[in-house]
Every structure is written in structure tokens, then in C-alpha cells.
């Protein structure tokens, strides 16, 4: 082994976590965050209203609600999301009097959001370097004045976070399209765009095809490139139930993750008192970063060679099988093993499970999509499922694991830069407007347009765009060049500090809070990752009398930007039923929307592959072959960005990552111990990670971890500096956060 050069202090806060996912650790974390954020507030009862038929939808992940809910339908990270929103902390005018923008820029992202909830509209005053309070009328007037002065409506970017409700998102896209642009950079562009773009070409729909009930009927579940313990913890209960029934759960992931290994449910007292936890993965394969397609090709190659195909299904419902077979035959096992980091024996065991199961579900996350070949990865999963007819039957299908709780719904109701002509025709007919037909900007294109001076304004409906994107240096400079930056938020974040010529911060209600409009209390709707649409009713008091709902803010901006608008914005804000009537007119699948969404649990949108209907140009599902040329020379180390357990996208709840044994810090690089030895490094060394283009992450501590050979991991967004803005999947535009070629050396 290499001689250790680590000082003991470098490993402070690094330990080996022995516990299961969930368990007493989760209960303790919930108790601490409730105590810290909500103090003695009676609003702690909000946790009991989460994911209930008459309550609000969790503002965290998009995992669906069971039909028969218990009294505790929330997880540790869902509780953190609620307490983060329902905090008693406030950033009021006094806060902004004390702190200049220059000072706030030196704060960490965690400290900025932890300061508390916004309470009134703000604008940046460059003369004093402070944010100062303004009235809503003045805020709308200032934004409207800049928007009306733009030479071209395409010079404005309309960013949307996945937490926006269907109602807010629908009004937002209506605003942008009447204004004259399809520029909709949104968080889908950064996560599951490969799904939205890739799956329609394979099966005719850009969504998952399974329901929660399908997990009770499956014969095997494959989990590829995701970490449920941190990113969608309520899935753990579903996986645990499947494990207890003896169902094989095959995991392929570069890192060993506790949330895929074993789980103890905090909501089951008998299980909590037991010394044992439920094992999850029946087999855990540590595929090399970027090796998923090679692994999938290996499985498919074995399925074809064994002739374990559903020939009747393939003949009746698909096209392209011969091209796929030819590609698989031409793919060598040497390339498969080298690229995937898995042995042929390991892949054969995966193929055996797949071939022996009549009904299979494949779940995947951003470990599949955030690559230069993310769309190819998604279509390869579809190919695998099509080989044995694993669509259109109970207990089988594809399950993309979405992030934000309504990121899928926002897309469904129009937040897309590539709208269909049929959708635009219905929108125009409903509201008497003329929508633009040119495709708009996705997230990468929007930042490029701002950087190049082609876009002059940015409106952000939630989120933290500049921090979420790769290449922060370029993104920060791009936002600072704008004529207008508008941020509609519950909490202050770093994007607010990137001051344009006119910078406004507009406080909005959160998912947990009561939304009172002219006709009384309103509810909103969301769509989960399995296409269920249901109501969400906030109950908590607003953080301040000047805080407005997202639909009301969108309508105010629209009226200010378009004084002669043809849309009756006030009528829709007064009664959200009118917004839903508009959604129903533009999207026929929402027929009878207001009645159906008032039924407990809501309703499911039509997923055509469930009925073996394929809305592709040919009317059949498509096998799509992806020939890959073997790379010459040694493969570089590949680094993936990851989220900590105390994090949701760019929101960092604390500096801890319990399941990976990290406490109070984020300046770590996870590496395989054998790789460290070969590089002359040791656990605890301080290192620099660099790219060939000269990008660098300096002074981080390298930590040995159970990660695949040739693979490294570092936290997002800290490692975003390693990803150039132009490094993305050319088909979907998704930045390649998960496969960054790097070198690692001991820091000078």
C-alpha cells in the first residue's frame, strides 16, 4: 500500500456509517430539523397533512402516494423539505438593511437559504449594495417596463422549477407564449430530458409506464443509477415490501449506497425495535461510471443468444429487432467488460434473473440520464424491456425516477421549449392568442444566449438556475450581464445575488401554505412520476401579509408586460378552477379536470403503452440500436456528481451526509481504495481534481469508499466547475454531470 501522507485533521468528520437506511438515524434527523427550523411552532402538525388526500403534496420527491394512506405518509427528507419551508426564520427588511450583497456573496449556499423565508418584494439598489423593499405595483411596473423595451421577445428566458404547481406552470407558459417566445429552460433539461426526448422515439411517450401497484405484481425489479435512500426515500418502503415477498431486486450502481442495501422503516414500531433491517438488493453490481450501456448490451446479448424473446410481442408490436441483433452480435465481450467494469459472469447472473422473470420493472435515475449518451442509455433500457414484452402487462414496465414533486406535471401542461403544433393550436383557440412556432431555448441554450448577449432578461419561477447549471463562472457572468433578473422564490439563494441592471426578488407561498384568493381558499394540482394527478391543499399561515401565490405573481408580471393582453388573468387568479378549465381545453387528457381531481387520490393520465398502443410515427414500438466504437488508449478516471443525504438538488439542509459517513463538510472526493494505491494516494490525502481543459477542484480530501474502479464522486453543485457548458448529451441537451473525465493528484 502507498505511504499515507494524510494528517489526522484531514479526516475530521469522516467515519464508517454502520446503520441501515431509515431507522433511528432518520427519526433523530427529523427531530433535529423540526427543532431547529420550527422551534415550538404548532405548525409541526403540518407533517401529518403531507401526502394525505385532504392535505398537501410533499414539496420534495415525486414518488406516488399509496391508495390507502397511513397517518404518516412522509419520509425523512420530505420532513426536511417541509420544515425548511415552514421555518419560523425570516429574511425581512431589517435583514437586508444589515447585510450588503457583497457580504451575502461570501455566505455558503446553505447559510443563505437557512436565513429564512422571504416576506416582501425586493429590488437591488446598486448605490447602496443592498436589497430594499418595494411594493408589488412597483415591482411589476419595473419588470414590465424592461420586458416591453426588449427588441425581441426571444430575448427573455422563462425558467421554471419542478416545484411549481400545474396551475402556476400553465399560466407561466401562457404568459411566455402570448409574450412571443418558447424559451423554457427548466430543471427537466438538467435531469430527465433524456427520458422526455428518448422514450417517445422508443415507445411513444416520454414518461414512465408503471403504477405503484405494479411493484406488487412484478417478478423482478432492476434499479439502475439511482439512490432512493437520499433522492426518493418513500420508495424504500416499496422495495422493502418487494424484498419481503422474495422478489429479486438487482442493483447496478457505481457506489454502494445504504438506501439500496438495507432499510428499517421508522413508521413501523415493531421493525424499529427489532435488531434486524430488511435487506433490499438481492444482487449489487458496481458498474463503472459511464458503463451502463455496455452492461445493458451485455444483458441483451445474452437474452438474444438464449432466444429468450417474446417473439409474438416483437412481431406484432415492434420494429427494428434485426438492427439491434446485428449491433449486439458485433459488440465484443472484451468491450462490454472493459467499459462496464463488470465481468461476464456478473452480467450473466443479471441476465438470468431477467430471463426467469415473466414481469420486470426497470427503475432508473440521473445516473442514467446525465451523460453525453444519456438518451442512448434510456433507449437501451427500453430495448431490454421490449425484448421480452415487458410493456402493457401488470407488474412490468419502465420507471424513470423523477426529482421535484411536479417536474413531470410542469412538462405535461406546457413547460417545454419544443411544443407540438397540436398543443399550440388548442392554446391559441382557447385564449385567442398567436403562439410562436419557433423552438425555444433549453437550459444550456438559454445560458449561452445570455452569455453571448442575445438574451437580456430572465424570469425564474422558483429554483436556483445559475447554481444548478454547469460552469458556474460562465453562468454567473451571463446572469450579471442581463437587463432584468426576476426571481420568484420562497427563500433567498445565490442566483438572487447575481445582480442585473434591474434585479427583483418576489416572495411566493409554499406548498404547505393556505392560498386565499377572491373566491376563497384555493388548491393546486401536481402530477407524480407515475402520471397520477391529485390535489394539494396548503393549510399553514403565510409567512407574511405581502407574500403572494405563484399564479398571482405570474399574472401580475403578464399584465405588466402586456397591457393589451387578450387573457383574463384576474379571473383565473380569483378562481383556480378557471385555470384548470383552460388546461382541460388545451390538453384533452385532463377532461372533466375539476371533478376528477376532487376525488380522493385524483386520477391517472393516459399512458398509451399500458394498452400496447405506440404513438410513434410507425405506430409500433421501436428497437433503437446504438453502435459504439471502442475508445483507444487507457480509459480516464470518470467523476460523477452526487447529492448528499442532507440535500435536495441545490438546497443544502446541512453539511452532513449520514449514510456515507460524512459530518460537517462537503469538501471530499470519494474514490476506490485500489485506485488510490495505484495513484500513490491514501485515504485522507488532500488532492486536486483537474480536467484536460484546465478546470480544477482544489484542496479536497480524498476518502476511500466502496465505488467502482476507475470512478470518483464529488458533491453537486461544488463539482459543477469541472463541467463546461458545452459538455452535454447532443440529443437531449442534458449536461454531463455524471461522467467527467478527470485526473487526480496530491495537492501542492
XYZ file of N, CA, C and O in Angstrom, residues 52 67 76 109 150 194 257 302 332 339 496 519 540 550 593 612 646 699:
72
model
N -51.567 13.431 2.264
C -52.896 12.946 2.607
C -53.904 13.478 1.585
O -53.689 14.529 0.978
N -52.756 4.201 -2.473
C -54.201 4.451 -2.483
C -54.771 4.508 -1.077
O -55.702 5.257 -0.790
N -37.931 10.967 5.853
C -37.002 11.904 6.489
C -36.766 13.138 5.625
O -36.850 14.276 6.113
N -24.038 28.499 0.357
C -25.407 28.298 -0.138
C -26.328 27.826 0.979
O -27.500 28.228 1.039
N -37.767 45.228 -24.722
C -36.940 44.253 -25.429
C -37.192 44.328 -26.933
O -38.343 44.431 -27.381
N -33.399 13.330 -21.163
C -33.139 12.138 -21.982
C -34.357 11.221 -22.000
O -34.619 10.536 -23.003
N -24.615 2.162 -1.932
C -25.479 3.125 -1.253
C -26.334 2.391 -0.232
O -26.974 1.387 -0.551
N -27.027 -11.670 -24.183
C -27.303 -12.989 -23.613
C -28.758 -13.403 -23.821
O -29.055 -14.569 -24.096
N -18.313 -6.756 -28.812
C -17.450 -7.782 -28.223
C -17.583 -7.815 -26.700
O -17.844 -6.790 -26.056
N -15.626 -1.677 -20.520
C -16.391 -0.440 -20.382
C -17.293 -0.457 -19.158
O -17.418 0.545 -18.451
N -30.086 35.063 -6.769
C -30.565 36.415 -6.463
C -29.417 37.417 -6.371
O -29.599 38.620 -6.627
N -62.218 34.276 -4.507
C -63.347 33.369 -4.302
C -63.141 32.425 -3.120
O -63.917 31.499 -2.931
N -51.111 25.978 6.230
C -50.391 26.843 7.157
C -50.544 28.315 6.786
O -50.805 28.669 5.644
N -47.883 31.826 -6.459
C -47.199 31.808 -7.760
C -48.137 32.210 -8.902
O -47.750 33.024 -9.753
N -61.583 17.828 -15.588
C -60.472 18.008 -14.647
C -60.970 18.352 -13.244
O -60.612 17.698 -12.246
N -50.599 -1.197 -24.947
C -49.814 -1.603 -26.120
C -50.215 -0.800 -27.359
O -50.349 -1.334 -28.465
N -28.323 15.134 3.176
C -28.969 16.344 3.686
C -29.047 17.405 2.595
O -28.689 18.566 2.800
N -7.862 21.270 -3.322
C -7.808 21.211 -1.875
C -8.894 20.367 -1.231
O -9.280 20.624 -0.094
